[in-house]
PDB file of C-alpha atoms and ligand atoms in Angstrom:
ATOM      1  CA  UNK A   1       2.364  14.347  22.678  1.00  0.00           C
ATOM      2  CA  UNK A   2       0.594  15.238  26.119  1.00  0.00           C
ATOM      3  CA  UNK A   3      -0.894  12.257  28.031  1.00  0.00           C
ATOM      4  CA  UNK A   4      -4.225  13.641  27.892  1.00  0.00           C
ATOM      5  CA  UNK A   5      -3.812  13.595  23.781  1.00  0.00           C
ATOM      6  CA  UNK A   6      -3.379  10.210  23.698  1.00  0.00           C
ATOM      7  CA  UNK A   7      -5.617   9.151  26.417  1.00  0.00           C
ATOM      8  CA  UNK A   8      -8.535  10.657  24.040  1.00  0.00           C
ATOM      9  CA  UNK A   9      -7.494   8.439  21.603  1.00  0.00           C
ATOM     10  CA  UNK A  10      -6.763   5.125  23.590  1.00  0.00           C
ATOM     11  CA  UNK A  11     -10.654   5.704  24.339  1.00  0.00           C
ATOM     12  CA  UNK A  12     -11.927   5.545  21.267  1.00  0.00           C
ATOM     13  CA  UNK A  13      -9.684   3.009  19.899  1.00  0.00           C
ATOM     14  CA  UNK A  14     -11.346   0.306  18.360  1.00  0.00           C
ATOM     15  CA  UNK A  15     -10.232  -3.591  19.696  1.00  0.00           C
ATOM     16  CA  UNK A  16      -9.711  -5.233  16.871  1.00  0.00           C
ATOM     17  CA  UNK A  17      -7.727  -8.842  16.411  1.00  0.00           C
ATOM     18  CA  UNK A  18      -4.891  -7.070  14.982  1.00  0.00           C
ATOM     19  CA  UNK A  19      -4.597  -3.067  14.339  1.00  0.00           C
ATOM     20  CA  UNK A  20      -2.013  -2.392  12.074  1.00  0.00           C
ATOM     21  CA  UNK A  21      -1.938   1.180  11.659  1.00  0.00           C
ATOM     22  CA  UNK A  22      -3.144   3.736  14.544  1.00  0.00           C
ATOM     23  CA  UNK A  23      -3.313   7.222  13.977  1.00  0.00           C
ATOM     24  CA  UNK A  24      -3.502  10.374  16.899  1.00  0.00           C
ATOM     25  CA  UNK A  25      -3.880  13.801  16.228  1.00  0.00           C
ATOM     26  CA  UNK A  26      -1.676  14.031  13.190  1.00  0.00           C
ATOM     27  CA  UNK A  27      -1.387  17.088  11.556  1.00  0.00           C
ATOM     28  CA  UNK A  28       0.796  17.735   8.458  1.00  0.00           C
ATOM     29  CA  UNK A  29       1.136  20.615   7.250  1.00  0.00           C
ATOM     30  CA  UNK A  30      -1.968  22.409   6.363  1.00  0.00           C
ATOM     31  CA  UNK A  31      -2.801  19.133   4.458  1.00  0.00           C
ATOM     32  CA  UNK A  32      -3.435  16.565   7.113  1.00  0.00           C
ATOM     33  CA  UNK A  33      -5.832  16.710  10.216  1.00  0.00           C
ATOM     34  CA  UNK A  34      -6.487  13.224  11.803  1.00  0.00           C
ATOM     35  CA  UNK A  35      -7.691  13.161  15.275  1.00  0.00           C
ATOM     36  CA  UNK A  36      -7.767   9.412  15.324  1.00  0.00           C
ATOM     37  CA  UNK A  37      -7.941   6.490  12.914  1.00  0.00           C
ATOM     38  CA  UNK A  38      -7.558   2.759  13.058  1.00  0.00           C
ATOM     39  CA  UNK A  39      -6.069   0.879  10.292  1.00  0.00           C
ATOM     40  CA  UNK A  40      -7.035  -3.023  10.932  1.00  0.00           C
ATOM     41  CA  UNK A  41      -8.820  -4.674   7.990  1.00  0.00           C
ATOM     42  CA  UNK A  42      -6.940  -7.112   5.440  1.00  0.00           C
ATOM     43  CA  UNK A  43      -8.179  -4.672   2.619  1.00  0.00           C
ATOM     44  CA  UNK A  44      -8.400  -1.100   3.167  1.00  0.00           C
ATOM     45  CA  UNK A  45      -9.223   1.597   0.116  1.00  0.00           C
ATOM     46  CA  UNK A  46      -8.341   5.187   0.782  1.00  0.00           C
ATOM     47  CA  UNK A  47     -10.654   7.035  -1.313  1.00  0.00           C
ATOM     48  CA  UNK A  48     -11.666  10.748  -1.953  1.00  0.00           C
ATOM     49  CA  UNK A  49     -11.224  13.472  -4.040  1.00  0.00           C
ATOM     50  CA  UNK A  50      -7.969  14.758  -5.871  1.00  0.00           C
ATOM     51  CA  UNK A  51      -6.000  16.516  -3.405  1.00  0.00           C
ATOM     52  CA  UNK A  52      -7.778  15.497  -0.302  1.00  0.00           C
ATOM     53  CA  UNK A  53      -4.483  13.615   0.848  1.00  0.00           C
ATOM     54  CA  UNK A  54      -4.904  10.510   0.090  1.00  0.00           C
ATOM     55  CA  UNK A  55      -1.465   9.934  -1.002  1.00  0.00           C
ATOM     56  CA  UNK A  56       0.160  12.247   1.912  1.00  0.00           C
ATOM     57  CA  UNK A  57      -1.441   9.942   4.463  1.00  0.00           C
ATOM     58  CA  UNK A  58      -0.218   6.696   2.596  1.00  0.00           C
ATOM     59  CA  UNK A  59       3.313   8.529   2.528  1.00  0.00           C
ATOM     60  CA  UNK A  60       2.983   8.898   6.221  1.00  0.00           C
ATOM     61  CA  UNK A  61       2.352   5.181   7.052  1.00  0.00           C
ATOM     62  CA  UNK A  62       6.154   4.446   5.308  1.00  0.00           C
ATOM     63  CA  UNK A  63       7.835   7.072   6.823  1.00  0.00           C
ATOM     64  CA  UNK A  64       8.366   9.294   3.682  1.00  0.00           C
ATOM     65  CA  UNK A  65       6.684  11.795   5.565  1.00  0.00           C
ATOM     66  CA  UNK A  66       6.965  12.807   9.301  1.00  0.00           C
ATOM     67  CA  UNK A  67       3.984  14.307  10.995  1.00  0.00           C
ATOM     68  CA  UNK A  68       4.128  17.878  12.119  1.00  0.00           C
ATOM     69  CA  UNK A  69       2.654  16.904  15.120  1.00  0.00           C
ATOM     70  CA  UNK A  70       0.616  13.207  16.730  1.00  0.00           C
ATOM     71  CA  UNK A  71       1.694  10.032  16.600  1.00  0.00           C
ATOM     72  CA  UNK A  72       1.573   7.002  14.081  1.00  0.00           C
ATOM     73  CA  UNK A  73       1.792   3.530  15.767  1.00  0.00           C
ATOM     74  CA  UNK A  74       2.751   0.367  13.743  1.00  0.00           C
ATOM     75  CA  UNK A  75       1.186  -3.014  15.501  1.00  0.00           C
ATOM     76  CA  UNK A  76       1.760  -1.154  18.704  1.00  0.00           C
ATOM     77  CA  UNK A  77       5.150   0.636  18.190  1.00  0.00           C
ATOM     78  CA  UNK A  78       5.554   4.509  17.365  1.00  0.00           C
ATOM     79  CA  UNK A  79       6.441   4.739  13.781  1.00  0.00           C
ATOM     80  CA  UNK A  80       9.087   7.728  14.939  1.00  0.00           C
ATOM     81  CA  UNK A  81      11.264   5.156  16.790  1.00  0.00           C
ATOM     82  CA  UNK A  82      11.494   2.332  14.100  1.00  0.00           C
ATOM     83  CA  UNK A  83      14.203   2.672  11.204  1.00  0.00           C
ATOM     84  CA  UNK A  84      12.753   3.380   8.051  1.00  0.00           C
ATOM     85  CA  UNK A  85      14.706   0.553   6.504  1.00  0.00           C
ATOM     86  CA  UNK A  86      13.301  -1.741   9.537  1.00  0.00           C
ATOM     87  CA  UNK A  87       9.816  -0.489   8.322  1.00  0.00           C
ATOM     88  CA  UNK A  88      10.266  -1.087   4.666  1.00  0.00           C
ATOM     89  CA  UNK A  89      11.155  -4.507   4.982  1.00  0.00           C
ATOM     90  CA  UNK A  90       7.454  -5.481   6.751  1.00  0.00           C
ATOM     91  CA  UNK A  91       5.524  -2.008   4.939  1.00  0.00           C
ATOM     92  CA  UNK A  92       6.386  -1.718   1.468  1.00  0.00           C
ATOM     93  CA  UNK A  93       4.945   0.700  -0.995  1.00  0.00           C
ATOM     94  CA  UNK A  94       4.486   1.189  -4.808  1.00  0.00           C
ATOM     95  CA  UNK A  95       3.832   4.349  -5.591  1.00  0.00           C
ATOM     96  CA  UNK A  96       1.726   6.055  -8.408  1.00  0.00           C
ATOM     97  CA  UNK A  97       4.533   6.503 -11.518  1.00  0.00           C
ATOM     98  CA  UNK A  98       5.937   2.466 -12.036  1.00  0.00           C
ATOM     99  CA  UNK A  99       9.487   2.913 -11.563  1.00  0.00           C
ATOM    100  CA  UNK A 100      11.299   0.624 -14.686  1.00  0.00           C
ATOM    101  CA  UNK A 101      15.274   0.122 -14.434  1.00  0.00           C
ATOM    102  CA  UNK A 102      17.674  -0.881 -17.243  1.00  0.00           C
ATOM    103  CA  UNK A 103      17.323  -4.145 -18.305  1.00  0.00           C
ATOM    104  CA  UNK A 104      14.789  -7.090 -18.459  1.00  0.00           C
ATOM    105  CA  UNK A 105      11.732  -8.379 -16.376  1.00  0.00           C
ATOM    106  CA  UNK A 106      13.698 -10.903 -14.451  1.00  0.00           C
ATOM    107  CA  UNK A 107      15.859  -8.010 -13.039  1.00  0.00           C
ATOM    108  CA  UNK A 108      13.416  -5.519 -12.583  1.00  0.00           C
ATOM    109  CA  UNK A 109      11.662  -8.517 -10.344  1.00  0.00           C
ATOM    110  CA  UNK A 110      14.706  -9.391  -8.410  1.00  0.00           C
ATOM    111  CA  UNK A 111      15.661  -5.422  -7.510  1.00  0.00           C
ATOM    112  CA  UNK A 112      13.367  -5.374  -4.952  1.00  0.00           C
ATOM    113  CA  UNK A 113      13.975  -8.159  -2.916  1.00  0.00           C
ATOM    114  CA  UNK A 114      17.915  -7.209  -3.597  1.00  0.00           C
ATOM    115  CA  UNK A 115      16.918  -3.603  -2.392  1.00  0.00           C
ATOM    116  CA  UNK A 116      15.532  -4.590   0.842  1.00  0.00           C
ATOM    117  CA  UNK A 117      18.547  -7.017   1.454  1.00  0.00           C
ATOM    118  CA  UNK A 118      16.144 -10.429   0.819  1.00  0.00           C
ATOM    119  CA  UNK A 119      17.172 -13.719  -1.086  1.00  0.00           C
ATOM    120  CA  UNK A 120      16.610 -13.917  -4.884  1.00  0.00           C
ATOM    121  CA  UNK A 121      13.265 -15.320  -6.032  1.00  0.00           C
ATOM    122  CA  UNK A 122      13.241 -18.915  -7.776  1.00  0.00           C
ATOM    123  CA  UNK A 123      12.200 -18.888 -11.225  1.00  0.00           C
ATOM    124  CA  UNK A 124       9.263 -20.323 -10.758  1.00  0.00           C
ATOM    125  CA  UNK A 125       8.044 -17.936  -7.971  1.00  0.00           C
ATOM    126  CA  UNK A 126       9.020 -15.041 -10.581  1.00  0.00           C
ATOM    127  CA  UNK A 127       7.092 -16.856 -13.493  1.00  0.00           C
ATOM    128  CA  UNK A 128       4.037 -16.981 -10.654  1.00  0.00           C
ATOM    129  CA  UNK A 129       4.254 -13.795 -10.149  1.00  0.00           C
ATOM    130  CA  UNK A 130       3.920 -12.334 -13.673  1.00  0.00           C
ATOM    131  CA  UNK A 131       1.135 -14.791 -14.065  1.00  0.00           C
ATOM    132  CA  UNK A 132      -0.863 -13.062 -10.720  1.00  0.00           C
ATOM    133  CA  UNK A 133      -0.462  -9.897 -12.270  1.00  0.00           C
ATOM    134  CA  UNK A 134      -1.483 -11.406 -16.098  1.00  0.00           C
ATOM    135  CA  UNK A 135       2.015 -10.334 -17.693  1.00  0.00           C
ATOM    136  CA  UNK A 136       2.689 -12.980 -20.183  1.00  0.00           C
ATOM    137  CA  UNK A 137       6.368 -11.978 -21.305  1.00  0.00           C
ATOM    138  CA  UNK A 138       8.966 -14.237 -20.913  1.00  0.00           C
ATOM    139  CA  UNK A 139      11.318 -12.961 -18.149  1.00  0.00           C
ATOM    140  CA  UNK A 140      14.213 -11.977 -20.221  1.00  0.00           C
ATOM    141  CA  UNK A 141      12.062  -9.624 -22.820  1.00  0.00           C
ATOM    142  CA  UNK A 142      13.128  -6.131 -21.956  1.00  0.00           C
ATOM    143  CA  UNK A 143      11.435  -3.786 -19.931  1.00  0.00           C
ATOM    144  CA  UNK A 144      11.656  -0.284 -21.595  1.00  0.00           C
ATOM    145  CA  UNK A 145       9.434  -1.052 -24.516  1.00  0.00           C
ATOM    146  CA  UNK A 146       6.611  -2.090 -22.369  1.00  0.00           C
ATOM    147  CA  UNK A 147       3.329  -0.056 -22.392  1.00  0.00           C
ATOM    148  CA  UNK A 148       2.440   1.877 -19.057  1.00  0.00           C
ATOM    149  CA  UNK A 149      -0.196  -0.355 -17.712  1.00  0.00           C
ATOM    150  CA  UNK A 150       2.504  -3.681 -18.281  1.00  0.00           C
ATOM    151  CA  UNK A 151       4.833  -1.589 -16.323  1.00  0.00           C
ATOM    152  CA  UNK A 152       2.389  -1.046 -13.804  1.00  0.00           C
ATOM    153  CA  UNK A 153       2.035  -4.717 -13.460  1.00  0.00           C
ATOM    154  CA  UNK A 154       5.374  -5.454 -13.064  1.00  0.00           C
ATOM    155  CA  UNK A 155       5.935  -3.115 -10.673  1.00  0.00           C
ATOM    156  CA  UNK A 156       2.965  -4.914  -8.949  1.00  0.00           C
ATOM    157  CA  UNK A 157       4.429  -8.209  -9.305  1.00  0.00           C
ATOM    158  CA  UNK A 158       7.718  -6.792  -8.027  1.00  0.00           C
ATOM    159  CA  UNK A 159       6.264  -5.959  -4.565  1.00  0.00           C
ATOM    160  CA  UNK A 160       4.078  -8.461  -4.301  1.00  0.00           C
ATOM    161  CA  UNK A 161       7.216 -10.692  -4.736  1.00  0.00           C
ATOM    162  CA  UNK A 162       8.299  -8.710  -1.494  1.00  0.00           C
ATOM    163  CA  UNK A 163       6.978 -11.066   0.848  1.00  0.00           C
ATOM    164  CA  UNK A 164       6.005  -8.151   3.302  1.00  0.00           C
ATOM    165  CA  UNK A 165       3.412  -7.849   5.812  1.00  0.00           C
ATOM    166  CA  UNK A 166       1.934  -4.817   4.486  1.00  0.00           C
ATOM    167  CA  UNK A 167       1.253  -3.699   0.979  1.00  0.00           C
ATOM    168  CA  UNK A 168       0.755   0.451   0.358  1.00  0.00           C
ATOM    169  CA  UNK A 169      -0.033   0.735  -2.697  1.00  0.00           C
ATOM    170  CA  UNK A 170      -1.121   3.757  -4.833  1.00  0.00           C
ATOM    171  CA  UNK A 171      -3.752   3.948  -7.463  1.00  0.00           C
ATOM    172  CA  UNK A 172      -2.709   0.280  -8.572  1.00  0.00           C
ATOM    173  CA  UNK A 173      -4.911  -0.044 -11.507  1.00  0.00           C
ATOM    174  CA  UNK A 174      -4.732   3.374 -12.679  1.00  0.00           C
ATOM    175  CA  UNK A 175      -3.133   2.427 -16.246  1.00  0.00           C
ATOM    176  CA  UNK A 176      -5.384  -0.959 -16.236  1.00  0.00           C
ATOM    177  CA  UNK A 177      -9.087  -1.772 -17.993  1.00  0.00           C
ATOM    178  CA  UNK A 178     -11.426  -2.672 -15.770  1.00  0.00           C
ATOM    179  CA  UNK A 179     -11.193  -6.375 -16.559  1.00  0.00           C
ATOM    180  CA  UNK A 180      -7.264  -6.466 -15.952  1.00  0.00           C
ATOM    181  CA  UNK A 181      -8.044  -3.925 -12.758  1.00  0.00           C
ATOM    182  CA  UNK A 182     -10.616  -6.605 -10.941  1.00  0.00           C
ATOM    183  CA  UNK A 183      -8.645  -9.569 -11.961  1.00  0.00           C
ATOM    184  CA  UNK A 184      -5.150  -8.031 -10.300  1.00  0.00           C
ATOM    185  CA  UNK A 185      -7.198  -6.450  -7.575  1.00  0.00           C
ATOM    186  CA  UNK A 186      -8.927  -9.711  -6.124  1.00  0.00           C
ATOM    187  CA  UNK A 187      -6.002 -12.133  -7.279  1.00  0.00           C
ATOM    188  CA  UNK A 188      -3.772  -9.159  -4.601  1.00  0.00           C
ATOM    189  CA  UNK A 189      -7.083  -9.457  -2.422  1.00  0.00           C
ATOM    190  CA  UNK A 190      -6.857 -13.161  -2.317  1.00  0.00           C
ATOM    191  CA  UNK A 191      -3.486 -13.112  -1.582  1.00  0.00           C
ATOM    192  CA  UNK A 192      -3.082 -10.884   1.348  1.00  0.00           C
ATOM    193  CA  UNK A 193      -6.386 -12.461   3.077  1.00  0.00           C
ATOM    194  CA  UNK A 194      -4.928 -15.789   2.283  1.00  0.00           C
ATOM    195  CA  UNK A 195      -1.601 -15.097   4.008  1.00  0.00           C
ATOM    196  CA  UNK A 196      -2.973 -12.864   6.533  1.00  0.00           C
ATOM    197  CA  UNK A 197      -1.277 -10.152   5.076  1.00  0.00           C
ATOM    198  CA  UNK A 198      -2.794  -5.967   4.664  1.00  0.00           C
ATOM    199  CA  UNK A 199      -3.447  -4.183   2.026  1.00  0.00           C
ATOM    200  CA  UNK A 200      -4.010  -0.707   1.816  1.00  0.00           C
ATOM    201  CA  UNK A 201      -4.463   0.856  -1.709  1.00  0.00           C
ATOM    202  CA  UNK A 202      -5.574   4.859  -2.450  1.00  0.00           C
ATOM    203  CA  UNK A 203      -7.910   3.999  -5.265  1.00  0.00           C
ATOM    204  CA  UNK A 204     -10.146   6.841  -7.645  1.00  0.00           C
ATOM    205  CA  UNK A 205     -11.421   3.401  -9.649  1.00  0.00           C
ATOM    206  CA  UNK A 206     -15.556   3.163  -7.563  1.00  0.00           C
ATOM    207  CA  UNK A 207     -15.516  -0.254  -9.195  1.00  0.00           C
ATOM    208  CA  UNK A 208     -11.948  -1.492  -6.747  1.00  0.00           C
ATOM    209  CA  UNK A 209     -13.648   0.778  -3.667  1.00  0.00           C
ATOM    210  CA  UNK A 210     -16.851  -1.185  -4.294  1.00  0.00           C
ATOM    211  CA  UNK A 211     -15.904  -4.473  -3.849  1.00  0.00           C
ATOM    212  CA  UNK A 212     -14.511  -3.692  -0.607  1.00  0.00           C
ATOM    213  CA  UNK A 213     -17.173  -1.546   0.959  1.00  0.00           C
ATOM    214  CA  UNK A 214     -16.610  -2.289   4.383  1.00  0.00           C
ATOM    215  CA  UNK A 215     -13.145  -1.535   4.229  1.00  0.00           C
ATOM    216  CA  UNK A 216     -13.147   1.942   2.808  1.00  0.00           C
ATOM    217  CA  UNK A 217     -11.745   5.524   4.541  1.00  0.00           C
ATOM    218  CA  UNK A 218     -13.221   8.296   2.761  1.00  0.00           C
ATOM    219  CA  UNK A 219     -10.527  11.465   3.243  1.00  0.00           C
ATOM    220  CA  UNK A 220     -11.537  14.768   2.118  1.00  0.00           C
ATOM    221  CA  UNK A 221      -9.770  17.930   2.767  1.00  0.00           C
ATOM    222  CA  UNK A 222      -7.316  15.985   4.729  1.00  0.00           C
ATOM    223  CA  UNK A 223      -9.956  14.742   7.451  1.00  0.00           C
ATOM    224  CA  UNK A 224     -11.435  10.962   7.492  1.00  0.00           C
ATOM    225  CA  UNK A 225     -13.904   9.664  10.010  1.00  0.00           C
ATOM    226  CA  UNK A 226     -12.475   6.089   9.301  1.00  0.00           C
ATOM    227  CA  UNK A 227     -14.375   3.232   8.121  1.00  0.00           C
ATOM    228  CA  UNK A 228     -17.575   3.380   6.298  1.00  0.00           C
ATOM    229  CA  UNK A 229     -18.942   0.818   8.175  1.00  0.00           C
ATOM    230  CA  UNK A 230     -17.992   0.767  11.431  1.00  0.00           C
TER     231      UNK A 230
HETATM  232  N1  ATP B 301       5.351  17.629   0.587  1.00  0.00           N
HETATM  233  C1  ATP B 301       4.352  18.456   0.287  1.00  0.00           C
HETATM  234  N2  ATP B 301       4.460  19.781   0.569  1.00  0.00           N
HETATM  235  C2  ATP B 301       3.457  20.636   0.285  1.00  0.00           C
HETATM  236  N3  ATP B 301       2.288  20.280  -0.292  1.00  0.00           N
HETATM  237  C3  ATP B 301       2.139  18.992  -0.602  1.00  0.00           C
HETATM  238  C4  ATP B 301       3.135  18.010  -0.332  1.00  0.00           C
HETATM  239  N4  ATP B 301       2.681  16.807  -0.757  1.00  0.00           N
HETATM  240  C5  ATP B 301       1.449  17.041  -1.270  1.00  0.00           C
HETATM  241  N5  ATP B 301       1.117  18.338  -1.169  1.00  0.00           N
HETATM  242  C6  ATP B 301      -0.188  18.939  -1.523  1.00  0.00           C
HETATM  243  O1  ATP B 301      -1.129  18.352  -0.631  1.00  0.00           O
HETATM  244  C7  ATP B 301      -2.381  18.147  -1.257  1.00  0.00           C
HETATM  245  C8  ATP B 301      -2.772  16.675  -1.150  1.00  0.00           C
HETATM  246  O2  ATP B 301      -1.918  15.903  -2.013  1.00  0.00           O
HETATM  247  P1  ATP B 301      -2.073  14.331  -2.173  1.00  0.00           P
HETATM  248  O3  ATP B 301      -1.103  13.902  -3.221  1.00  0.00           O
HETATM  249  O4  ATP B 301      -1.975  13.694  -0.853  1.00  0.00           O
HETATM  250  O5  ATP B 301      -3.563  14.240  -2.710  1.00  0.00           O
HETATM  251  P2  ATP B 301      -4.376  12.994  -3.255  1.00  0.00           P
HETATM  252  O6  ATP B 301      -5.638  12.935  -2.475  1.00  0.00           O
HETATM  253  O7  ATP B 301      -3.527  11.781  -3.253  1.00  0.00           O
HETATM  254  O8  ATP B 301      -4.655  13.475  -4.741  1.00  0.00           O
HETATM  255  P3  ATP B 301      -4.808  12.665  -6.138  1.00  0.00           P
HETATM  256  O9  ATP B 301      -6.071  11.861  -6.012  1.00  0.00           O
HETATM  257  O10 ATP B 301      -4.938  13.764  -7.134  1.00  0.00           O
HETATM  258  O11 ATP B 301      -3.576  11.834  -6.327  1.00  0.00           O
HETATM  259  C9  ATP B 301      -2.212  18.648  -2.690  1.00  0.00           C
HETATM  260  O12 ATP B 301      -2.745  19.945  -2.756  1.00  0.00           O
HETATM  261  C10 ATP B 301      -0.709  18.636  -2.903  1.00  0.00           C
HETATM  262  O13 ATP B 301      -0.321  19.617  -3.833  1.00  0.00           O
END
């Protein structure tokens, strides 16, 4: 990217205590248009309509996607020069289908702390964890005859058991009632605020967005103007 590019964007950067995610002139294919945006608050929702690129951008911030073109920095460093596993182990994401293995809760718990190379979880932080995420199971029930909003929470449970810095996570609470969704949402809230952790969450649900109104992005047709309040 030209100096001039980036320049632009230094200037309208936002100081903030600690900017997690800054984004310059990203384009992706004819999906993405960014000219700049800072991504700094504890709790972030993306929100906008289907196919605005919501997901695409979230995609982008773990390196599943590359841009076509600007730069993504991560607390400072260029997201093109750090490994993706490197990433990972600080960014994790869940995605929007809850991805269930063989076998029961305890090991769909541990896979993700085994994927990302991390020690094995105590029983009590796993029996925590399905209590955060109000999944009362005992931890060797098996996992394929859950319903799809349980195996949305465990898949919640799983990453939150991740211990990472930052938490991507898409439509969380798609499969949940609202009473389930605000519970999860501000127990995950009240976690990442309480260990200084980020969350950033592509949510359709306005009763999730509206609970964090100063830290929702609005995207539509693959262009944001950042914060609502700014
Ligand atoms: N790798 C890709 N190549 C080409 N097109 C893609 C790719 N990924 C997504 N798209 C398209 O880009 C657009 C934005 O998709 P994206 O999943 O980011 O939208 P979204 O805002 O998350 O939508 P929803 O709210 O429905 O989940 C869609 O039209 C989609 O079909």
């Amino acid at each position: 990217m030209g100096y001039s590019r980036m320049a632009k964007c230094a200037k309208i950067k936002i100081k903030k205590e600690k900017a997690v995610f800054e984004i310059c002139n990203l384009k992706f294919k004819n999906i993405l248009d960014i000219e700049a945006l800072t991504i700094d608050r504890p709790i972030t929702c993306i929100i906008g309509s289907s196919g605005s690129g919501k997901t695409t951008l979230l995609k982008h911030l773990n390196k599943l996607y590359t841009p076509d073109s600007g730069a993504i920095t991560y607390n400072g460093s260029d997201l093109a020069e750090i490994p993706a596993v490197s990433l990972r182990r600080e960014v994790v994401m869940l995605g929007q289908t809850p991805v269930i293995y063989n076998g029961d809760l305890e090991e769909n718990l541990q896979i993700g702390l085994r994927f990302s190379e991390k020690l094995p979880a105590s029983r009590d932080r796993l029996l925590n964890a399905l209590e955060q995420v109000k999944l009362n199971k005992p931890l060797d029930d098996p996992c394929l005859s859950l319903s799809g909003g349980e195996k949305q929470r465990l898949c919640l449970a799983r990453v939150m058991l991740m211990d990472a810095e930052v938490y991507l996570l898409d439509e969380p609470s798609a499969a949940l009632d609202k009473e389930t969704e605000r519970f999860i949402i501000t127990n995950l809230a009240d976690f990442v605020t309480r260990e200084k952790k980020a969350l950033i969450m592509v949510t359709h649900s306005e009763e999730v967005s509206g609970l964090y109104p100063e830290g929702t992005i609005r995207i539509e047709n693959g262009r944001t103007g950042g914060y609502a309040h700014e």
